[in-house]
Short mmCIF file of C-alpha atoms in Angstrom, two decimals:
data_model
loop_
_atom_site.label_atom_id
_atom_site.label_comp_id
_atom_site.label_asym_id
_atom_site.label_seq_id
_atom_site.Cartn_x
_atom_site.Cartn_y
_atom_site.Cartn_z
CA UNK A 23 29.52 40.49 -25.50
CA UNK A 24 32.59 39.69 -23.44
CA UNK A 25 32.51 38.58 -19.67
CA UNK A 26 33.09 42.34 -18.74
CA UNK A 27 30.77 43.49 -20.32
CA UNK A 28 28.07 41.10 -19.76
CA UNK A 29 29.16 42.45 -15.81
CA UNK A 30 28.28 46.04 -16.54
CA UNK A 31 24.93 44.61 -18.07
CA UNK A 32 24.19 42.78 -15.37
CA UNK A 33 24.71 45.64 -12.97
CA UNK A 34 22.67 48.08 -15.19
CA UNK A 35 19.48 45.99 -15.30
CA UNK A 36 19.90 45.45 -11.56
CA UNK A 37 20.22 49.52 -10.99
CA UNK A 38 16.64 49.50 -13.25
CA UNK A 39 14.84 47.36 -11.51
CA UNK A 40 15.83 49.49 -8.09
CA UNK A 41 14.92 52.54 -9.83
CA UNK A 42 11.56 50.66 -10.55
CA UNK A 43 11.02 49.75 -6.95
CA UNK A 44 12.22 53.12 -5.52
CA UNK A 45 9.57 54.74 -8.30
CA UNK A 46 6.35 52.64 -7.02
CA UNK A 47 7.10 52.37 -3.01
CA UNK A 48 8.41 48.59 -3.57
CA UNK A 49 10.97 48.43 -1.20
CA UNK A 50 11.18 48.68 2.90
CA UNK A 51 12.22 50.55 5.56
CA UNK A 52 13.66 48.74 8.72
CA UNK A 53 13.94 50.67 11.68
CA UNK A 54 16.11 48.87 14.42
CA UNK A 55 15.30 49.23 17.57
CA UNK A 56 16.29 47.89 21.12
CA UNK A 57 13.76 45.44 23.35
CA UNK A 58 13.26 47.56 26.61
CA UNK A 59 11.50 44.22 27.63
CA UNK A 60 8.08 46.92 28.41
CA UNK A 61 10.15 49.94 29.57
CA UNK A 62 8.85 52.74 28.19
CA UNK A 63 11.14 54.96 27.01
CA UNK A 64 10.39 58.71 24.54
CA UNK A 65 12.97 57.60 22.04
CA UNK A 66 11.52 54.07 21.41
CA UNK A 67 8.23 55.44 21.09
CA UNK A 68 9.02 57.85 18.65
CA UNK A 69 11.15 55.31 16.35
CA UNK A 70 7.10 53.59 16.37
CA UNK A 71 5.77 57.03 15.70
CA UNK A 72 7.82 56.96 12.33
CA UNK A 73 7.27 53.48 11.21
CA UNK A 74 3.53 54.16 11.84
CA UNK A 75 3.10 57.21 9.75
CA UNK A 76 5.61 56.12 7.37
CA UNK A 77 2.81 52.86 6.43
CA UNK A 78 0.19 55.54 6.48
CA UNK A 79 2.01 57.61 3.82
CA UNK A 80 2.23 54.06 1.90
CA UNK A 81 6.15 53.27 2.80
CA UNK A 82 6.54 49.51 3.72
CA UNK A 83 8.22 50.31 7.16
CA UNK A 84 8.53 47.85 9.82
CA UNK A 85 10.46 47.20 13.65
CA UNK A 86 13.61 45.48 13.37
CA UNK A 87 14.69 43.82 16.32
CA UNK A 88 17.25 41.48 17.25
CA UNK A 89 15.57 38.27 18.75
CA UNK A 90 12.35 36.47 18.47
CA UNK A 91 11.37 37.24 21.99
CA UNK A 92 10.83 40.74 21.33
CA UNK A 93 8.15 41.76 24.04
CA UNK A 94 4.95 42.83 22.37
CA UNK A 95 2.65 41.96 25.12
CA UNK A 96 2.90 42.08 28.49
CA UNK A 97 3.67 38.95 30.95
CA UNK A 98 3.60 38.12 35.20
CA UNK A 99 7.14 40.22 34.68
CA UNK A 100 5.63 43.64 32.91
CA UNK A 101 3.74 45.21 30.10
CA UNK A 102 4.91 44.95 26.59
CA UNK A 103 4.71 47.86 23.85
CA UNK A 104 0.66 46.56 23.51
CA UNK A 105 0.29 47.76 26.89
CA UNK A 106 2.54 50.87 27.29
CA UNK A 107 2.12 52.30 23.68
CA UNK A 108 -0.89 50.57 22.49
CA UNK A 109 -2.56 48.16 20.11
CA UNK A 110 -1.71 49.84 16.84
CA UNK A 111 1.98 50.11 17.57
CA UNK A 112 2.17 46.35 18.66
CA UNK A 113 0.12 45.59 15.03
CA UNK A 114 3.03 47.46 13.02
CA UNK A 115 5.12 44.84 11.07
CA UNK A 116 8.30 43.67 13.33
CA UNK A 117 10.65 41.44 11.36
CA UNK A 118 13.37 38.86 13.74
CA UNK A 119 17.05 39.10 12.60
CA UNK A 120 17.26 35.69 14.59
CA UNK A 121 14.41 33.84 12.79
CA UNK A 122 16.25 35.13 9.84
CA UNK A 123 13.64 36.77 8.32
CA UNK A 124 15.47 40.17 7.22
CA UNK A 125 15.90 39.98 3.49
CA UNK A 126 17.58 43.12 2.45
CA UNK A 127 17.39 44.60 -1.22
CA UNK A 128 19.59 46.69 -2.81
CA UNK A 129 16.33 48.93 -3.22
CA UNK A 130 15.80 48.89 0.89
CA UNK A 131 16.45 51.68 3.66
CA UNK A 132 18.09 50.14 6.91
CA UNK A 133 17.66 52.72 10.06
CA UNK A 134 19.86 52.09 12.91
CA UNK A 135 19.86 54.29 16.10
CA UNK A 136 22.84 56.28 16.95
CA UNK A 137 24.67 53.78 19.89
CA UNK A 138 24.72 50.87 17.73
CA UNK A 139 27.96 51.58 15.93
CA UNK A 140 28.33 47.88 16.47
CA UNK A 141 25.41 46.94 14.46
CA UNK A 142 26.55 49.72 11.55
CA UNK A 143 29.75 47.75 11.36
CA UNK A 144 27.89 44.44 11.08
CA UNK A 145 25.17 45.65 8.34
CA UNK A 146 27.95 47.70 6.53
CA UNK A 147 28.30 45.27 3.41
CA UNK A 148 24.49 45.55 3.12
CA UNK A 149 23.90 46.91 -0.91
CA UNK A 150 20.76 48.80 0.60
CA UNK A 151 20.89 52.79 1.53
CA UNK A 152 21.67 53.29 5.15
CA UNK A 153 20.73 55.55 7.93
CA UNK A 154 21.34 56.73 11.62
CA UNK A 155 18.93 57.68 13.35
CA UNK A 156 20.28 59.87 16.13
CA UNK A 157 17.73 61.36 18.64
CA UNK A 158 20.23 61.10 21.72
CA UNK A 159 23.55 62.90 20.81
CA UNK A 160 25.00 62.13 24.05
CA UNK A 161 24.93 58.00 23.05
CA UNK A 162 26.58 58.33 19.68
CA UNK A 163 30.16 58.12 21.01
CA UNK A 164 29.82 55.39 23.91
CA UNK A 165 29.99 52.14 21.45
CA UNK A 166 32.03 54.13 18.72
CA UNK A 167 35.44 53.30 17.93
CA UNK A 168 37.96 56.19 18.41
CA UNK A 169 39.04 57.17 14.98
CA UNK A 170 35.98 55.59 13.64
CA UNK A 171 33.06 57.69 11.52
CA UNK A 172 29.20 56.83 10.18
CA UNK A 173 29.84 57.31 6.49
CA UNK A 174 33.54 56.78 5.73
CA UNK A 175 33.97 53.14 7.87
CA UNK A 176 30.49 52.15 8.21
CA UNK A 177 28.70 53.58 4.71
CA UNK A 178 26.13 55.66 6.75
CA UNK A 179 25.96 58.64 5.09
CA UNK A 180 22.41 60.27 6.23
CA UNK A 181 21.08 60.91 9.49
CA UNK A 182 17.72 61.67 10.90
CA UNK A 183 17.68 63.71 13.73
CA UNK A 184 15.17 65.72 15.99
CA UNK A 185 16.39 69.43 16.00
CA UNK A 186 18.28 71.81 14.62
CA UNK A 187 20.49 72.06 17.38
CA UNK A 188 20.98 68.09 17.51
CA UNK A 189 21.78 68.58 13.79
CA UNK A 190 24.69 71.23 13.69
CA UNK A 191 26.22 69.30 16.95
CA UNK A 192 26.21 65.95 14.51
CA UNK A 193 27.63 68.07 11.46
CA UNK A 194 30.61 69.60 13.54
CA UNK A 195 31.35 65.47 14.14
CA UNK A 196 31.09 64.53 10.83
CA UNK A 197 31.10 67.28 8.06
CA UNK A 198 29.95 65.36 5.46
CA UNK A 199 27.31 63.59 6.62
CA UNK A 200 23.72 64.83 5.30
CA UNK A 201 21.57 65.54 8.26
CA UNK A 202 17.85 65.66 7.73
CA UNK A 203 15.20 66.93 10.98
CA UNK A 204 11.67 65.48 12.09
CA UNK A 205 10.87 66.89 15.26
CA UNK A 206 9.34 64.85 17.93
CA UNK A 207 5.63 64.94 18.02
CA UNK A 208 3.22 65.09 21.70
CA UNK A 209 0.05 62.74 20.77
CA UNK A 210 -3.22 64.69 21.33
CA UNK A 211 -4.07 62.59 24.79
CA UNK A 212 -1.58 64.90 26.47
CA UNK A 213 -3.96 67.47 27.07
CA UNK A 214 -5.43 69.39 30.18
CA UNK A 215 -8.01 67.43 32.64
CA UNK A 216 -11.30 68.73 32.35
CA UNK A 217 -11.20 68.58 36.91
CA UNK A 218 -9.28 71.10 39.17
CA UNK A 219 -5.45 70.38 39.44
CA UNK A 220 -4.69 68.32 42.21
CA UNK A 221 -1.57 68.78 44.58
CA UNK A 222 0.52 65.92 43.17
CA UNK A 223 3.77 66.87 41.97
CA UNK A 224 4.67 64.94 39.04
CA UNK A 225 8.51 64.23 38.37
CA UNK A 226 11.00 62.54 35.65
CA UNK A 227 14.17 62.60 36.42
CA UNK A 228 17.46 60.77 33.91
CA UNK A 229 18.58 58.91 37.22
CA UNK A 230 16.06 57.43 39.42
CA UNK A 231 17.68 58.47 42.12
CA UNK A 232 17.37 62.09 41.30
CA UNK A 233 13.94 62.07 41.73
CA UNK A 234 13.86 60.73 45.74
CA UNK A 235 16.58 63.36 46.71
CA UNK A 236 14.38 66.05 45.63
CA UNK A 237 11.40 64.68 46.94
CA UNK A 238 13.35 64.56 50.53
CA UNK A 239 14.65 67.76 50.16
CA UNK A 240 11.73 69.21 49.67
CA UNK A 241 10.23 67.56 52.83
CA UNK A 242 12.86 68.29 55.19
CA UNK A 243 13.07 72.53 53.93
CA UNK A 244 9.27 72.79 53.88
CA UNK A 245 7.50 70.22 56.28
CA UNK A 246 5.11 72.65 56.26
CA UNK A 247 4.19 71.17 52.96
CA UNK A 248 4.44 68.00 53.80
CA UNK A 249 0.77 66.78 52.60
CA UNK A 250 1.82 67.34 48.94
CA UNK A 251 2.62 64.00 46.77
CA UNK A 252 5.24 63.24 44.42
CA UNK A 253 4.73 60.98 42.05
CA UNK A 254 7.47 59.36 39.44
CA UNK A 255 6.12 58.78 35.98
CA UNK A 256 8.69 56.66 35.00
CA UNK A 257 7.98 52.97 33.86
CA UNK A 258 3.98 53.62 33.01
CA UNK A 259 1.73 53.28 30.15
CA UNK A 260 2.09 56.18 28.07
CA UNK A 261 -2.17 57.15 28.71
CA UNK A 262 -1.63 56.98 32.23
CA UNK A 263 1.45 58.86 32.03
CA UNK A 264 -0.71 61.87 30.18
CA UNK A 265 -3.51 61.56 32.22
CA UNK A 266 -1.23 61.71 35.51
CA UNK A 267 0.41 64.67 34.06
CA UNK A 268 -2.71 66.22 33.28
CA UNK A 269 -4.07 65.83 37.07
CA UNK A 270 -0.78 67.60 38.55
CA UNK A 271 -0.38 70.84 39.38
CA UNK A 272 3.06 70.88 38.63
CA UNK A 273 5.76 68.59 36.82
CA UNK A 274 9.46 68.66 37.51
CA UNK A 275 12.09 68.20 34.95
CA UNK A 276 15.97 66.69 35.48
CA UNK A 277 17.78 65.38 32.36
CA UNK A 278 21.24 67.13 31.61
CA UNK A 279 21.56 64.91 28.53
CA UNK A 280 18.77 65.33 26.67
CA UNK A 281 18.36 65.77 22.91
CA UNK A 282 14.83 67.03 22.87
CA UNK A 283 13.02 67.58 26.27
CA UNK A 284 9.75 65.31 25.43
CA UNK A 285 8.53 65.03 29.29
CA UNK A 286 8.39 68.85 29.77
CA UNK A 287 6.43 69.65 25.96
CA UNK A 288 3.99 66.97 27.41
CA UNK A 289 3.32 68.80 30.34
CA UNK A 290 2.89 72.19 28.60
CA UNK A 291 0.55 70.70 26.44
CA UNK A 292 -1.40 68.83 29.65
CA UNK A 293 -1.21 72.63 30.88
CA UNK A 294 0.91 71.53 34.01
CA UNK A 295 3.96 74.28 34.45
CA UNK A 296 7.19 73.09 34.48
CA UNK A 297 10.02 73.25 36.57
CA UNK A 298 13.56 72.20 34.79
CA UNK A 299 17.14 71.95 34.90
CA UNK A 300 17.99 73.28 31.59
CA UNK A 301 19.88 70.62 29.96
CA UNK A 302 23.47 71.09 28.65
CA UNK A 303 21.91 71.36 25.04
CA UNK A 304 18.92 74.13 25.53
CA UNK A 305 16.63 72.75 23.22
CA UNK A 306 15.08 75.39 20.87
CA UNK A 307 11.67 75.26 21.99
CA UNK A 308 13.05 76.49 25.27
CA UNK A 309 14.55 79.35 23.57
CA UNK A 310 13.39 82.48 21.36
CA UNK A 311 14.96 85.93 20.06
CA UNK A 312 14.82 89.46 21.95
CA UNK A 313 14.12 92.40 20.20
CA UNK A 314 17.97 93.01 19.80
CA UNK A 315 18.50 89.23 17.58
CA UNK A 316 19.63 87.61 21.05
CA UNK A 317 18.90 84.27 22.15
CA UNK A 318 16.93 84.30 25.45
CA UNK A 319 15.29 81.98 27.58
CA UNK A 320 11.68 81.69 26.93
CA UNK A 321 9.45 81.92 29.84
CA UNK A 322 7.15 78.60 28.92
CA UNK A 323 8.37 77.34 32.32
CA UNK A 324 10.25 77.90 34.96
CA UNK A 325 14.16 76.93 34.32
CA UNK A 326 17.43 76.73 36.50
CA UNK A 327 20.87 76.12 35.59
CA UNK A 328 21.31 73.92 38.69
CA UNK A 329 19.42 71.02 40.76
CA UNK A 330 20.03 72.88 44.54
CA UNK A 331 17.20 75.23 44.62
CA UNK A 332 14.56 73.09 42.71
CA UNK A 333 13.00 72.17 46.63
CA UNK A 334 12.82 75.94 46.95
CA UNK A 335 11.04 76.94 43.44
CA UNK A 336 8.81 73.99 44.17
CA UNK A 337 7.95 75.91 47.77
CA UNK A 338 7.36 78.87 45.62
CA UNK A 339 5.20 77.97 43.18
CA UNK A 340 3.05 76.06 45.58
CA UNK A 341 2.44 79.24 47.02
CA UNK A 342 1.41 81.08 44.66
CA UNK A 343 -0.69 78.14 43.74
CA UNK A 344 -2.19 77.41 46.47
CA UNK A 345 -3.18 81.76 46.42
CA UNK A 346 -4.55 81.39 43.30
CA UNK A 347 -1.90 83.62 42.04
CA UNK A 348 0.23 81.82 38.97
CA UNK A 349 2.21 84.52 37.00
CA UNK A 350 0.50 85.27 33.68
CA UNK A 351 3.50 86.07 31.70
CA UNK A 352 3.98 81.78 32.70
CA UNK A 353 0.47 80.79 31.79
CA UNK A 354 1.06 82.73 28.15
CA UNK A 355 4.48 81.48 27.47
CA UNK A 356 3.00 77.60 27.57
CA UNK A 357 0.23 79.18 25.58
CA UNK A 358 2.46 79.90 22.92
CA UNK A 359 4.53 76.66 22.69
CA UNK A 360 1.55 73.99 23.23
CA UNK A 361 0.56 72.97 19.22
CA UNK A 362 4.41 73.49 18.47
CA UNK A 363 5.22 69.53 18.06
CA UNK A 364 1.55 68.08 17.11
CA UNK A 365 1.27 64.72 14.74
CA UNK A 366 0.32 66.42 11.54
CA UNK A 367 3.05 68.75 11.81
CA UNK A 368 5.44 65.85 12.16
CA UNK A 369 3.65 63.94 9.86
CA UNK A 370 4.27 66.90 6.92
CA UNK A 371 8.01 66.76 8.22
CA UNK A 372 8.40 62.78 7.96
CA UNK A 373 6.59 63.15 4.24
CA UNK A 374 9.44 65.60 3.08
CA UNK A 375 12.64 64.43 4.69
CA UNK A 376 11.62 60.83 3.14
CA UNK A 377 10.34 61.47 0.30
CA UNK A 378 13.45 63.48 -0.10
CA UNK A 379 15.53 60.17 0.74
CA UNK A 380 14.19 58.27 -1.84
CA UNK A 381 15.00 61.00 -4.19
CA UNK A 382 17.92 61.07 -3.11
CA UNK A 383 18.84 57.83 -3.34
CA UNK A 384 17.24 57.86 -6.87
CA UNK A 385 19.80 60.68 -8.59
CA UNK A 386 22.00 58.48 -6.81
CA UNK A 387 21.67 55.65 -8.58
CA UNK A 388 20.58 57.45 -11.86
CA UNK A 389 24.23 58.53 -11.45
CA UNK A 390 25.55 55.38 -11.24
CA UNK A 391 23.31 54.14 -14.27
CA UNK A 392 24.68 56.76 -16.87
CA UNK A 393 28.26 56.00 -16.10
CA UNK A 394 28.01 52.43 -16.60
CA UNK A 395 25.87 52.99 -19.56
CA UNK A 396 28.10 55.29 -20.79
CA UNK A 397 31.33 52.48 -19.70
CA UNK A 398 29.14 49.50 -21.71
CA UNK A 399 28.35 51.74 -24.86
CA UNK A 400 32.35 52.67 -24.51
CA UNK A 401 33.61 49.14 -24.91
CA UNK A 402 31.05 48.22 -27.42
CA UNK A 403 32.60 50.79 -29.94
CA UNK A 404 35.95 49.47 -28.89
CA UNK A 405 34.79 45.93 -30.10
CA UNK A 406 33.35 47.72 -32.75
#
């Protein structure tokens, strides 16, 4: 056998022993993710979500993060993800690219969010099968060269995203690409409070400073009103963030950028009516089909198209609050879309679409296999 061919060899009986690994869970799945240094954020937490499950379904997934003071518990300067997501998230396995423990097979999966075209750049010699995972379309193109795509520069050439919608926006980007969907999932502690509603208005807002301008608006229109309380969720523990939600008797809603809409399924499913700024992608839970085929907005909460008379719908449904009075066709349209996005539902989802990756990845390399087999067995009757 020639030095050639002792090559190909060498590259078949590598492919084998992937196909081994891939074929009895062997390998892992790194999911890197971004230190919010204890700022909760929907997108982090569902990144957890997947690497949790993922180990429950046997997969070897773990947190990849960049340095070694990743913040798992909290400190005198905040909580950590033991305190804002909880015990079982901070147990998950986190790996250190600084304490150099990544060791990446060619049998591995290596999941990088959507912003970090940076990092794709840097991990795009890795032999292992690559993935975005996209959950914000409006971040893919900050840190992306111009010019520059996921699969033909960087070897990226899956993504995981959250919708439909979110899917056909990333396809019209990059044609090519295969796009797989696991919806978002609202954990079971968002859920009604078993004691009246109380008047607290509770609000999450993109820009902090959104939030105080409607607060003051709303003051200086109504004073009559002025005994009600706003509240900002942002920054807490994500059990006092549902159980907040649960106690107010309304939630309001301002994020023009967002790829999902977590905050307002969590307060349909805490029973608290929403009032939103529909985003500049409606997501599709917001919308549903008329009796003619046509897309309409569904009335699971109460939407606007602009920010200027949010003080005054606030007025309004205090009102009719307040009378005892809330509109029924409102009450049944959060009937209808609380259950949508529940854990086993996205557990099924995050089953198939990887599952589906390793198969995937397994024709792949089965391809890859019977050419060279077929290139070795080629030369050997030309020796012959």
């Amino acid at each position: 056998m020639d030095e050639k061919q002792q090559k190909v060899q060498e590259q078949i009986t590598q492919i084998k022993t992937v196909l081994e690994k891939l074929e009895n869970k062997d390998f892992s799945l790194y999911f890197f993710t971004l230190d919010t240094k204890g700022n909760p954020t929907a997108g982090i937490a569902n990144i957890y979500e997947h690497v949790k499950v993922l180990n429950e379904l046997g997969f070897k997934a773990a947190i990849l993060h960049e340095k070694n003071d990743y913040k798992l518990k909290g400190d005198d300067n905040g909580n950590g993800i033991t305190e804002w997501l909880g015990e079982e998230y901070a147990a998950l396995p986190h790996v250190s690219i600084e304490s150099q423990q990544l060791n990446v097979t060619p049998a591995d999966f290596i999941i990088i969010p959507e912003i970090f075209s940076n990092v794709m750049d840097q991990v795009k010699g890795f032999p292992c099968k690559k993935i975005v995972f996209s959950q914000s379309y409006d971040y893919l193109l900050e840190l992306l060269p111009i010019g520059k795509r996921w699969n033909t520069d960087y070897g990226f050439n899956d993504v995981i995203t959250t919708s439909v919608k979110q899917a056909q926006y990333l396809s019209n980007l990059f044609p090519s690409i295969k796009t797989h969907i696991v919806p978002v999932s609202i954990p079971s502690y968002f859920k009604n409070s078993d004691k009246p509603k109380m008047p607290v208005v509770s609000i999450l807002t993109r820009n902090p400073g959104d939030a105080a301008k409607i607060a003051k608006s709303f003051y200086l229109q109504y004073p009559i009103y002025k005994w009600i309380t706003f509240k900002e969720l942002r920054g807490l523990p994500r059990q006092v963030f549902a159980g907040e939600l649960a106690k107010s008797c309304l939630a309001v809603w301002m994020d023009d950028t967002a790829g999902f809409g977590t905050f307002p399924l969590e307060a349909i499913e805490c029973s608290t009516p929403v009032i939103g700024k529909m985003p500049n992608l409606i997501p599709e839970w917001m919308e549903t089909k008329d009796e003619a085929g046509n897309l309409v907005i569904r009335n699971n909460g109460v939407w606007t198209n602009t920010t200027i008379n949010i003080p005054e719908l606030i007025a309004t449904y205090m009102k009719i609050w307040l009378e005892d009075s809330v509109p029924a066709d409102l009450i049944n349209g959060m009937k209808e879309t609380q259950g949508t996005y529940t854990p086993e539902k996205q557990k099924v989802a995050l089953s198939d679409v990887y599952n589906g990756l390793v198969a995937n990845r397994t024709v792949e390399l089965n391809s890859i296999l019977t050419n060279l087999e077929k290139q070795l067995e080629s030369k050997e009757e030309t020796n012959a």
